[in-house]
């Protein structure tokens, strides 16, 4: 069976480490490939290649870097179906769902790279005394991008635009659970050798990469636990980190909204990608005026949410990525039921192969339960009935996480109040979206470092000022 290789300085190479990991199709439980476990030697070679390539890449005009990135994005777009098929095999996402997200990510890559054309990499300020200051934004050098498995292609593309367009080179370490699509993504790469390098493996590659002394920025997307370790190491090294971590996003549903269409939107937000999205709706607060109709409609939605192998026609939800992830979902449901919650839909695992779990609706939950306090990352919609919009907002804000939040309301005063939820992004009457202008920093344990829009360029560059004294009159 095939063992995947690393991409170092433009060449595909075997790992220098001995350990091998199985890649398992979560729908069939078949081993479909092997990857290296990762080694510091691989990381060292990749970082050296990135450093070697960086000066020439940074010396290209910005417009040329943007054009090269955009051309690669177009190539990726032409392979969206193939990449989605690989994602389906390695982590279970239905092919149609994957293709839609990959197409969106390609657009995002192009848009975020194109922001370099208007970003101020250099400007001169003239002072009244005749002196002047040049304000420069230098690229950092070699950066690391470490990604999770839930959107294997999207997460990589989402990080690369500003880093590369600003003149940095990159070492990417994709998740050990979903490397097939990342490898294919870089087989399609048409950038100078060493501008993007790929090292495979688990924390045995991730940790040495995050703490490599020549890595100037770590863009890490993943769990709070691993993010803490990365942040501790980069802090110790006095290097930058952008940490995009886990969440427990709330959705607040006001009286006066249409309960049936809102239930359909919440089902999508809670169950798409089998609930394995950092901004999945994981806590539902519904106003008592619409609660009965809303819950009935949500149960109907959940029961109609077809799960199965993501290659099959009509499947809306694939398996969870692995048995460990399914175990978390099982544990959260059992804990909730033990503490008095009621399963209104789903909750029973099917027999047979594959790490499947049905779309599940729970009522009678409260914040003492794991399902309301810890990230589940599974297809669960736990519903709390609240007596006012204010109560919903207040309880939505009570979490150690602060990634995103969604509010459904027709009341302009409540729309304004929604901004009080401590989260990086608040969506009103929609879920997801905002385009490349979306600027945010996660609140609480959900991450560190502003990103998106100009903040992504601020993070990818180091500001420096060059001050020129006034000429003395002769
Ligand atoms: P994870 O933290 O286990 O792994 C993420 C990546 O980090 C993997 O590539 C892994 O190999 C690597 N890694 C693990 N330990 C490391 C260490 N000590 N040093 C360096 N690298 C290390 O997360 P996961 O299970 O792959 O992904 C799911 C998590 O990611 C969820 O918590 C989810 O909410 C989060 N996530 C966040 C966002 C966001 O934008 N905030 C987006 C997607 C996923």
Short mmCIF file of C-alpha atoms and ligand atoms in Angstrom, two decimals:
data_model
loop_
_atom_site.label_atom_id
_atom_site.label_comp_id
_atom_site.label_asym_id
_atom_site.label_seq_id
_atom_site.Cartn_x
_atom_site.Cartn_y
_atom_site.Cartn_z
CA UNK A 1 0.00 0.00 0.00
CA UNK A 2 1.12 3.50 -0.83
CA UNK A 3 3.09 5.51 1.77
CA UNK A 4 2.72 9.25 1.17
CA UNK A 5 5.79 11.47 0.82
CA UNK A 6 6.83 14.91 1.99
CA UNK A 7 7.32 17.82 -0.42
CA UNK A 8 10.65 19.51 0.30
CA UNK A 9 12.07 22.25 -1.92
CA UNK A 10 9.97 21.10 -4.87
CA UNK A 11 10.84 17.37 -4.60
CA UNK A 12 8.74 14.53 -3.21
CA UNK A 13 10.83 12.66 -0.62
CA UNK A 14 10.43 9.76 1.76
CA UNK A 15 10.35 10.65 5.44
CA UNK A 16 13.58 10.20 7.37
CA UNK A 17 11.57 8.79 10.31
CA UNK A 18 10.64 5.12 10.78
CA UNK A 19 7.11 5.37 12.18
CA UNK A 20 4.12 4.81 9.92
CA UNK A 21 0.45 5.70 10.49
CA UNK A 22 -2.63 4.12 8.92
CA UNK A 23 -5.13 6.28 7.06
CA UNK A 24 -8.58 4.78 7.63
CA UNK A 25 -11.73 5.40 5.60
CA UNK A 26 -14.23 6.22 8.38
CA UNK A 27 -17.21 4.91 6.38
CA UNK A 28 -15.73 1.45 5.79
CA UNK A 29 -12.97 1.24 8.43
CA UNK A 30 -10.59 0.06 5.66
CA UNK A 31 -6.95 1.16 5.77
CA UNK A 32 -6.48 3.12 2.54
CA UNK A 33 -2.94 4.53 2.81
CA UNK A 34 0.03 4.98 5.11
CA UNK A 35 1.81 8.17 6.04
CA UNK A 36 5.00 8.83 7.97
CA UNK A 37 4.53 9.49 11.68
CA UNK A 38 6.76 12.54 11.34
CA UNK A 39 10.25 13.40 12.47
CA UNK A 40 12.27 16.47 13.44
CA UNK A 41 14.67 15.68 10.58
CA UNK A 42 11.87 16.01 8.01
CA UNK A 43 10.85 19.28 9.61
CA UNK A 44 14.42 20.58 9.56
CA UNK A 45 14.75 19.85 5.85
CA UNK A 46 11.42 21.50 5.04
CA UNK A 47 12.20 24.64 7.05
CA UNK A 48 15.62 24.94 5.41
CA UNK A 49 14.00 24.66 1.97
CA UNK A 50 11.45 27.33 2.89
CA UNK A 51 14.18 29.66 4.12
CA UNK A 52 16.24 29.16 0.96
CA UNK A 53 13.29 29.99 -1.27
CA UNK A 54 12.09 33.02 0.68
CA UNK A 55 14.36 35.88 -0.52
CA UNK A 56 13.66 35.26 -4.21
CA UNK A 57 9.92 34.87 -3.58
CA UNK A 58 9.81 38.09 -1.55
CA UNK A 59 11.77 39.89 -4.28
CA UNK A 60 9.02 39.29 -6.87
CA UNK A 61 6.64 42.20 -7.36
CA UNK A 62 3.48 41.80 -5.23
CA UNK A 63 1.31 41.63 -8.36
CA UNK A 64 3.36 38.70 -9.67
CA UNK A 65 3.08 36.78 -6.40
CA UNK A 66 -0.67 37.36 -6.40
CA UNK A 67 -0.95 36.25 -10.05
CA UNK A 68 1.00 33.03 -9.33
CA UNK A 69 -1.17 32.21 -6.31
CA UNK A 70 -4.30 32.95 -8.30
CA UNK A 71 -3.18 30.68 -11.15
CA UNK A 72 -2.63 27.84 -8.67
CA UNK A 73 -6.09 28.51 -7.20
CA UNK A 74 -7.59 28.14 -10.70
CA UNK A 75 -5.83 24.80 -11.12
CA UNK A 76 -7.20 23.66 -7.76
CA UNK A 77 -10.71 24.74 -8.82
CA UNK A 78 -10.39 22.46 -11.85
CA UNK A 79 -9.73 19.53 -9.47
CA UNK A 80 -12.39 20.35 -6.86
CA UNK A 81 -14.34 17.14 -7.51
CA UNK A 82 -11.23 14.96 -7.25
CA UNK A 83 -10.13 16.69 -4.03
CA UNK A 84 -13.63 16.34 -2.56
CA UNK A 85 -13.54 12.63 -3.38
CA UNK A 86 -10.24 12.27 -1.50
CA UNK A 87 -11.67 14.16 1.49
CA UNK A 88 -14.65 11.82 1.47
CA UNK A 89 -12.39 8.77 1.61
CA UNK A 90 -10.10 10.10 4.32
CA UNK A 91 -12.58 11.84 6.66
CA UNK A 92 -16.08 11.03 5.44
CA UNK A 93 -17.44 14.34 4.11
CA UNK A 94 -20.05 13.80 1.35
CA UNK A 95 -18.48 14.60 -2.02
CA UNK A 96 -21.03 17.29 -2.96
CA UNK A 97 -20.59 19.06 0.37
CA UNK A 98 -16.82 18.90 0.06
CA UNK A 99 -16.83 20.25 -3.47
CA UNK A 100 -18.94 23.26 -2.44
CA UNK A 101 -16.60 24.12 0.40
CA UNK A 102 -13.48 23.64 -1.75
CA UNK A 103 -14.89 25.94 -4.43
CA UNK A 104 -15.60 28.51 -1.72
CA UNK A 105 -12.07 28.14 -0.35
CA UNK A 106 -10.54 28.66 -3.80
CA UNK A 107 -12.49 31.92 -4.09
CA UNK A 108 -11.32 32.83 -0.58
CA UNK A 109 -7.68 32.12 -1.48
CA UNK A 110 -7.88 34.35 -4.53
CA UNK A 111 -9.68 37.15 -2.68
CA UNK A 112 -7.35 37.08 0.33
CA UNK A 113 -4.24 37.04 -1.89
CA UNK A 114 -5.64 39.91 -3.98
CA UNK A 115 -5.92 42.03 -0.81
CA UNK A 116 -2.12 42.32 -1.06
CA UNK A 117 -2.63 44.64 -4.02
CA UNK A 118 -4.19 47.29 -1.79
CA UNK A 119 -2.30 46.54 1.43
CA UNK A 120 0.25 49.17 2.37
CA UNK A 121 3.62 47.39 2.38
CA UNK A 122 5.37 50.74 2.24
CA UNK A 123 4.38 54.35 2.78
CA UNK A 124 6.26 57.54 3.58
CA UNK A 125 5.08 60.11 6.08
CA UNK A 126 6.54 63.63 5.74
CA UNK A 127 6.89 65.65 8.95
CA UNK A 128 6.61 69.47 9.31
CA UNK A 129 10.32 69.79 10.22
CA UNK A 130 11.33 68.32 6.86
CA UNK A 131 12.16 64.86 8.18
CA UNK A 132 10.30 61.79 6.95
CA UNK A 133 9.50 58.27 8.05
CA UNK A 134 9.22 55.25 5.77
CA UNK A 135 6.77 52.76 7.22
CA UNK A 136 7.65 49.29 5.95
CA UNK A 137 5.97 45.89 6.34
CA UNK A 138 8.60 43.19 5.81
CA UNK A 139 7.67 39.55 5.26
CA UNK A 140 8.53 37.45 8.31
CA UNK A 141 10.45 34.68 6.53
CA UNK A 142 9.45 31.02 6.85
CA UNK A 143 6.04 30.34 8.42
CA UNK A 144 4.33 27.14 9.59
CA UNK A 145 0.73 26.22 8.82
CA UNK A 146 -0.66 23.37 10.95
CA UNK A 147 -4.20 22.24 10.13
CA UNK A 148 -6.96 19.93 11.42
CA UNK A 149 -8.87 17.21 9.55
CA UNK A 150 -12.40 18.63 9.44
CA UNK A 151 -11.81 20.71 6.26
CA UNK A 152 -8.54 19.30 4.95
CA UNK A 153 -8.31 21.46 1.80
CA UNK A 154 -10.19 24.53 3.01
CA UNK A 155 -8.07 24.97 6.14
CA UNK A 156 -4.81 24.91 4.17
CA UNK A 157 -6.07 27.28 1.47
CA UNK A 158 -7.58 29.59 4.09
CA UNK A 159 -4.23 30.18 5.76
CA UNK A 160 -1.98 30.47 2.71
CA UNK A 161 -3.21 33.56 0.81
CA UNK A 162 -1.94 36.42 3.00
CA UNK A 163 1.18 34.53 4.13
CA UNK A 164 2.36 33.87 0.58
CA UNK A 165 1.17 37.12 -0.99
CA UNK A 166 3.08 39.04 1.69
CA UNK A 167 6.31 37.32 0.60
CA UNK A 168 6.67 34.55 3.18
CA UNK A 169 7.38 30.93 2.38
CA UNK A 170 5.58 28.15 4.19
CA UNK A 171 5.85 24.66 5.66
CA UNK A 172 2.42 23.02 5.85
CA UNK A 173 1.69 20.15 8.27
CA UNK A 174 -1.80 18.81 7.54
CA UNK A 175 -3.68 16.57 9.94
CA UNK A 176 -2.42 13.01 10.16
CA UNK A 177 -6.03 11.90 9.74
CA UNK A 178 -6.64 13.60 6.37
CA UNK A 179 -3.39 13.96 4.39
CA UNK A 180 -4.51 12.54 1.01
CA UNK A 181 -6.22 15.70 -0.24
CA UNK A 182 -3.38 17.92 1.04
CA UNK A 183 -0.82 15.85 -0.87
CA UNK A 184 -2.92 16.14 -4.04
CA UNK A 185 -3.30 19.89 -3.46
CA UNK A 186 0.48 20.28 -3.53
CA UNK A 187 0.93 17.95 -6.50
CA UNK A 188 -1.07 20.63 -8.31
CA UNK A 189 1.19 23.40 -7.01
CA UNK A 190 2.82 25.67 -9.55
CA UNK A 191 4.92 28.00 -7.39
CA UNK A 192 8.73 28.18 -7.28
CA UNK A 193 10.33 25.20 -5.46
CA UNK A 194 10.43 25.66 -1.68
CA UNK A 195 7.78 28.38 -1.51
CA UNK A 196 5.37 25.81 -0.10
CA UNK A 197 6.67 22.64 1.55
CA UNK A 198 4.71 19.78 3.08
CA UNK A 199 5.63 17.58 6.04
CA UNK A 200 3.39 14.70 7.06
CA UNK A 201 2.85 13.17 10.47
CA UNK A 202 1.16 13.80 13.79
CA UNK A 203 2.50 15.85 16.72
CA UNK A 204 5.89 14.21 15.99
CA UNK A 205 6.04 16.57 13.00
CA UNK A 206 3.78 19.34 14.38
CA UNK A 207 5.66 19.97 17.63
CA UNK A 208 9.16 20.29 16.12
CA UNK A 209 7.72 22.52 13.41
CA UNK A 210 5.95 24.82 15.88
CA UNK A 211 9.08 25.20 17.96
CA UNK A 212 11.62 25.40 15.15
CA UNK A 213 13.92 28.36 15.74
CA UNK A 214 13.78 29.46 12.08
CA UNK A 215 9.98 29.50 11.94
CA UNK A 216 8.83 33.08 12.44
CA UNK A 217 5.07 32.53 12.64
CA UNK A 218 2.92 29.51 13.44
CA UNK A 219 -0.58 29.62 12.01
CA UNK A 220 -2.24 26.84 13.99
CA UNK A 221 -5.81 25.60 13.57
CA UNK A 222 -6.93 22.81 15.88
CA UNK A 223 -7.96 21.89 19.39
CA UNK A 224 -7.62 24.10 22.46
CA UNK A 225 -5.33 21.51 24.07
CA UNK A 226 -2.80 21.37 21.22
CA UNK A 227 -3.16 25.13 20.66
CA UNK A 228 -2.13 25.78 24.26
CA UNK A 229 1.02 23.70 23.75
CA UNK A 230 1.85 25.53 20.52
CA UNK A 231 1.21 28.91 22.15
CA UNK A 232 3.42 28.02 25.12
CA UNK A 233 6.28 27.03 22.81
CA UNK A 234 6.01 30.05 20.49
CA UNK A 235 5.77 32.32 23.53
CA UNK A 236 8.90 30.77 24.94
CA UNK A 237 10.64 31.21 21.57
CA UNK A 238 9.40 34.84 21.26
CA UNK A 239 7.77 33.98 17.95
CA UNK A 240 4.33 34.83 16.62
CA UNK A 241 1.37 32.49 16.67
CA UNK A 242 -2.13 32.80 15.29
CA UNK A 243 -4.22 30.23 17.14
CA UNK A 244 -7.64 29.30 15.75
CA UNK A 245 -9.07 26.78 18.18
CA UNK A 246 -12.25 25.03 19.27
CA UNK A 247 -15.68 26.44 19.99
CA UNK A 248 -19.10 25.82 21.50
CA UNK A 249 -21.08 28.25 19.40
CA UNK A 250 -24.53 29.35 20.55
CA UNK A 251 -27.57 30.19 18.46
CA UNK A 252 -30.28 32.39 19.95
CA UNK A 253 -33.79 32.25 18.46
CA UNK A 254 -36.10 35.14 19.26
CA UNK A 255 -39.89 35.17 19.48
CA UNK A 256 -41.47 36.35 16.26
CA UNK A 257 -39.22 34.44 13.86
CA UNK A 258 -40.61 31.70 11.64
CA UNK A 259 -39.91 28.56 13.69
CA UNK A 260 -39.97 26.17 10.73
CA UNK A 261 -37.47 27.91 8.42
CA UNK A 262 -35.29 28.73 11.46
CA UNK A 263 -35.29 25.05 12.43
CA UNK A 264 -34.08 24.18 8.91
CA UNK A 265 -31.26 26.73 9.24
CA UNK A 266 -30.31 25.38 12.68
CA UNK A 267 -30.34 21.77 11.42
CA UNK A 268 -27.88 22.81 8.73
CA UNK A 269 -25.69 24.68 11.24
CA UNK A 270 -25.68 21.78 13.68
CA UNK A 271 -25.48 18.74 11.37
CA UNK A 272 -23.57 19.73 8.21
CA UNK A 273 -20.15 18.02 8.07
CA UNK A 274 -21.56 15.76 10.81
CA UNK A 275 -21.28 18.68 13.22
CA UNK A 276 -17.51 18.73 12.79
CA UNK A 277 -17.12 22.47 12.19
CA UNK A 278 -15.44 24.78 14.70
CA UNK A 279 -18.41 27.13 14.32
CA UNK A 280 -21.11 24.44 14.32
CA UNK A 281 -24.20 25.44 16.26
CA UNK A 282 -23.58 23.49 19.48
CA UNK A 283 -25.94 25.29 21.92
CA UNK A 284 -29.47 26.26 20.93
CA UNK A 285 -31.43 28.84 22.99
CA UNK A 286 -35.01 29.25 21.77
CA UNK A 287 -37.65 31.69 23.03
CA UNK A 288 -40.58 29.98 24.75
CA UNK A 289 -43.09 31.63 22.36
CA UNK A 290 -41.77 29.63 19.39
CA UNK A 291 -40.15 26.70 21.24
CA UNK A 292 -42.74 23.95 20.64
CA UNK A 293 -43.05 24.56 16.93
CA UNK A 294 -39.30 25.03 16.58
CA UNK A 295 -38.43 21.77 18.36
CA UNK A 296 -41.04 19.81 16.37
CA UNK A 297 -39.59 21.16 13.12
CA UNK A 298 -36.00 20.51 14.23
CA UNK A 299 -36.87 16.89 15.10
CA UNK A 300 -38.40 16.49 11.65
CA UNK A 301 -35.26 17.94 10.06
CA UNK A 302 -33.00 15.64 12.08
CA UNK A 303 -35.01 12.54 11.20
CA UNK A 304 -34.75 13.45 7.50
CA UNK A 305 -30.99 14.07 7.69
CA UNK A 306 -29.77 11.04 5.74
CA UNK A 307 -26.43 9.66 6.89
CA UNK A 308 -24.17 7.13 5.19
CA UNK A 309 -21.12 6.78 2.96
CA UNK A 310 -20.52 10.22 1.47
CA UNK A 311 -20.01 8.72 -2.00
CA UNK A 312 -23.67 7.66 -2.09
CA UNK A 313 -26.38 9.75 -3.71
CA UNK A 314 -28.67 11.57 -1.28
CA UNK A 315 -26.36 11.26 1.74
CA UNK A 316 -26.31 14.55 3.64
CA UNK A 317 -24.05 13.49 6.48
CA UNK A 318 -21.03 11.18 6.46
CA UNK A 319 -19.51 9.33 9.43
CA UNK A 320 -17.52 10.96 12.20
CA UNK A 321 -13.83 11.03 11.44
CA UNK A 322 -12.95 8.14 13.78
CA UNK A 323 -14.07 6.08 16.75
CA UNK A 324 -12.46 8.49 19.21
CA UNK A 325 -14.63 11.32 17.87
CA UNK A 326 -17.74 9.15 17.97
CA UNK A 327 -16.83 8.26 21.57
CA UNK A 328 -16.98 11.95 22.53
CA UNK A 329 -20.46 12.29 20.99
CA UNK A 330 -21.63 9.11 22.77
CA UNK A 331 -20.25 10.36 26.09
CA UNK A 332 -21.91 13.77 25.77
CA UNK A 333 -25.30 12.23 25.00
CA UNK A 334 -25.02 9.70 27.85
CA UNK A 335 -24.01 12.43 30.32
CA UNK A 336 -26.95 14.62 29.25
CA UNK A 337 -29.47 11.78 29.54
CA UNK A 338 -28.08 10.78 32.94
CA UNK A 339 -28.62 14.35 34.14
CA UNK A 340 -32.22 14.52 32.92
CA UNK A 341 -32.13 15.43 29.21
CA UNK A 342 -34.52 13.85 26.70
CA UNK A 343 -33.51 12.47 23.30
CA UNK A 344 -36.08 13.78 20.81
CA UNK A 345 -34.41 12.46 17.64
CA UNK A 346 -31.42 10.22 16.89
CA UNK A 347 -29.22 9.16 19.79
CA UNK A 348 -28.93 5.50 18.73
CA UNK A 349 -25.86 4.30 16.82
CA UNK A 350 -26.40 2.04 13.82
CA UNK A 351 -24.87 -1.46 13.75
CA UNK A 352 -22.17 -2.33 11.26
CA UNK A 353 -19.01 -0.78 9.93
CA UNK A 354 -18.28 2.93 9.91
CA UNK A 355 -18.19 5.58 12.62
CA UNK A 356 -21.75 6.75 12.01
CA UNK A 357 -23.96 8.68 14.41
CA UNK A 358 -27.39 10.08 13.52
CA UNK A 359 -28.50 13.71 13.69
CA UNK A 360 -29.65 14.06 17.30
CA UNK A 361 -31.89 16.56 19.10
CA UNK A 362 -31.84 16.84 22.90
CA UNK A 363 -34.18 18.90 25.06
CA UNK A 364 -34.20 19.54 28.80
CA UNK A 365 -30.49 20.36 28.78
CA UNK A 366 -28.62 22.90 30.87
CA UNK A 367 -25.10 24.28 31.13
CA UNK A 368 -24.06 21.73 33.79
CA UNK A 369 -24.00 19.05 31.08
CA UNK A 370 -20.95 18.26 28.94
CA UNK A 371 -23.06 18.74 25.82
CA UNK A 372 -23.51 22.42 26.77
CA UNK A 373 -20.07 23.14 28.19
CA UNK A 374 -17.48 21.15 26.18
CA UNK A 375 -16.95 21.09 22.42
CA UNK A 376 -18.75 18.02 21.02
CA UNK A 377 -17.80 18.22 17.33
CA UNK A 378 -20.64 15.91 16.38
CA UNK A 379 -24.23 16.02 15.02
CA UNK A 380 -25.97 17.12 18.21
CA UNK A 381 -28.47 19.96 18.68
CA UNK A 382 -29.08 20.47 22.43
CA UNK A 383 -32.01 22.85 22.93
CA UNK A 384 -32.70 25.13 25.93
CA UNK A 385 -36.02 27.01 26.16
CA UNK A 386 -35.61 30.57 27.48
CA UNK A 387 -38.26 32.99 28.70
CA UNK A 388 -36.82 36.08 26.98
CA UNK A 389 -34.38 37.10 24.27
CA UNK A 390 -32.28 38.75 26.98
CA UNK A 391 -32.02 35.44 28.87
CA UNK A 392 -30.96 33.71 25.64
CA UNK A 393 -28.29 36.32 25.01
CA UNK A 394 -27.03 36.14 28.58
CA UNK A 395 -26.80 32.33 28.60
CA UNK A 396 -25.25 32.29 25.10
CA UNK A 397 -22.51 34.56 26.45
CA UNK A 398 -21.72 32.25 29.37
CA UNK A 399 -19.00 30.04 27.89
CA UNK A 400 -15.25 29.72 28.05
CA UNK A 401 -15.28 29.60 24.21
CA UNK A 402 -15.89 32.55 21.89
CA UNK A 403 -15.50 31.60 18.26
CA UNK A 404 -18.82 32.50 16.64
CA UNK A 405 -22.49 33.03 17.51
CA UNK A 406 -25.72 33.25 15.54
CA UNK A 407 -28.92 35.12 16.32
CA UNK A 408 -32.30 34.84 14.57
CA UNK A 409 -34.51 37.86 15.26
CA UNK A 410 -36.74 40.37 13.49
CA UNK A 411 -36.30 43.00 16.20
CA UNK A 412 -33.77 45.75 15.32
CA UNK A 413 -32.98 46.38 19.00
CA UNK A 414 -32.19 42.70 19.46
CA UNK A 415 -30.04 42.74 16.31
CA UNK A 416 -28.01 45.53 17.87
CA UNK A 417 -27.81 43.71 21.21
CA UNK A 418 -26.45 40.55 19.52
CA UNK A 419 -23.04 42.25 19.19
CA UNK A 420 -22.69 41.89 22.97
CA UNK A 421 -22.03 38.14 22.68
CA UNK A 422 -18.29 37.73 23.22
CA UNK A 423 -17.32 36.01 19.96
CA UNK A 424 -15.03 36.62 17.02
CA UNK A 425 -17.96 36.69 14.61
CA UNK A 426 -21.68 37.21 15.27
CA UNK A 427 -24.06 36.31 12.42
CA UNK A 428 -27.59 37.68 12.37
CA UNK A 429 -30.29 35.83 10.43
CA UNK A 430 -27.65 33.80 8.61
CA UNK A 431 -24.92 31.35 9.52
CA UNK A 432 -21.40 31.70 8.08
CA UNK A 433 -20.24 34.24 5.56
CA UNK A 434 -18.76 37.71 5.64
CA UNK A 435 -16.16 37.55 2.86
CA UNK A 436 -12.45 38.39 2.97
CA UNK A 437 -13.19 41.67 4.80
CA UNK A 438 -14.20 39.65 7.86
CA UNK A 439 -11.81 40.77 10.58
CA UNK A 440 -11.91 39.00 13.95
CA UNK A 441 -10.11 37.53 16.92
CA UNK A 442 -11.67 34.61 18.78
CA UNK A 443 -12.66 35.35 22.38
CA UNK A 444 -11.84 33.25 25.44
CA UNK A 445 -10.25 29.84 24.93
CA UNK A 446 -11.13 29.80 21.22
CA UNK A 447 -7.88 31.32 20.08
CA UNK A 448 -5.42 34.14 19.98
CA UNK A 449 -4.43 36.67 17.35
CA UNK A 450 -6.59 38.81 15.11
CA UNK A 451 -6.97 37.51 11.59
CA UNK A 452 -8.91 38.00 8.38
CA UNK A 453 -8.74 41.05 6.14
CA UNK A 454 -5.87 43.47 6.92
CA UNK A 455 -5.16 41.69 10.22
CA UNK A 456 -4.02 38.63 8.27
CA UNK A 457 -1.47 40.86 6.51
CA UNK A 458 -0.49 42.56 9.75
CA UNK A 459 0.18 39.10 11.21
CA UNK A 460 2.12 38.00 8.12
CA UNK A 461 4.47 40.99 8.14
CA UNK A 462 6.77 42.79 10.56
CA UNK A 463 6.44 46.56 10.71
CA UNK A 464 9.60 48.65 10.70
CA UNK A 465 10.15 52.41 10.49
CA UNK A 466 13.07 54.13 8.78
CA UNK A 467 13.41 57.73 9.89
CA UNK A 468 15.25 60.23 7.68
CA UNK A 469 16.38 63.47 9.33
CA UNK A 470 15.60 66.84 7.78
CA UNK A 471 18.38 68.25 5.63
CA UNK A 472 19.90 71.21 7.42
CA UNK A 473 19.71 74.42 5.38
CA UNK A 474 23.13 75.27 3.90
P1 LIG B 1 -5.74 18.73 16.94
O1 LIG B 1 -5.39 19.85 17.83
O2 LIG B 1 -5.72 17.36 17.48
O3 LIG B 1 -4.78 18.72 15.67
C1 LIG B 1 -4.64 19.83 14.82
C2 LIG B 1 -3.29 19.78 14.15
O4 LIG B 1 -2.27 19.99 15.13
C3 LIG B 1 -2.96 18.43 13.51
O5 LIG B 1 -2.25 18.65 12.32
C4 LIG B 1 -2.09 17.76 14.56
O6 LIG B 1 -1.20 16.79 14.05
C5 LIG B 1 -1.32 18.94 15.11
N1 LIG B 1 -0.82 18.81 16.48
C6 LIG B 1 -1.33 18.06 17.48
N2 LIG B 1 -0.61 18.26 18.61
C7 LIG B 1 0.36 19.17 18.30
C8 LIG B 1 1.41 19.79 19.04
N3 LIG B 1 1.61 19.52 20.33
N4 LIG B 1 2.20 20.68 18.41
C9 LIG B 1 2.00 20.99 17.11
N5 LIG B 1 1.04 20.40 16.35
C10 LIG B 1 0.22 19.52 16.95
O7 LIG B 1 -7.19 19.09 16.34
P2 LIG B 1 -8.07 18.19 15.37
O8 LIG B 1 -8.73 17.11 16.16
O9 LIG B 1 -7.31 17.84 14.16
O10 LIG B 1 -9.18 19.24 14.90
C11 LIG B 1 -10.35 19.51 15.57
C12 LIG B 1 -10.24 20.78 16.36
O11 LIG B 1 -9.90 21.87 15.50
C13 LIG B 1 -11.56 21.18 17.00
O12 LIG B 1 -11.34 21.62 18.31
C14 LIG B 1 -12.04 22.33 16.12
O13 LIG B 1 -12.93 23.22 16.76
C15 LIG B 1 -10.76 22.98 15.76
N6 LIG B 1 -10.90 23.82 14.58
C16 LIG B 1 -10.84 25.18 14.72
C17 LIG B 1 -11.03 26.00 13.62
C18 LIG B 1 -10.97 27.52 13.73
O14 LIG B 1 -10.88 28.19 12.71
N7 LIG B 1 -11.03 28.07 14.93
C19 LIG B 1 -11.27 25.44 12.37
C20 LIG B 1 -11.33 24.05 12.26
C21 LIG B 1 -11.14 23.25 13.37
#
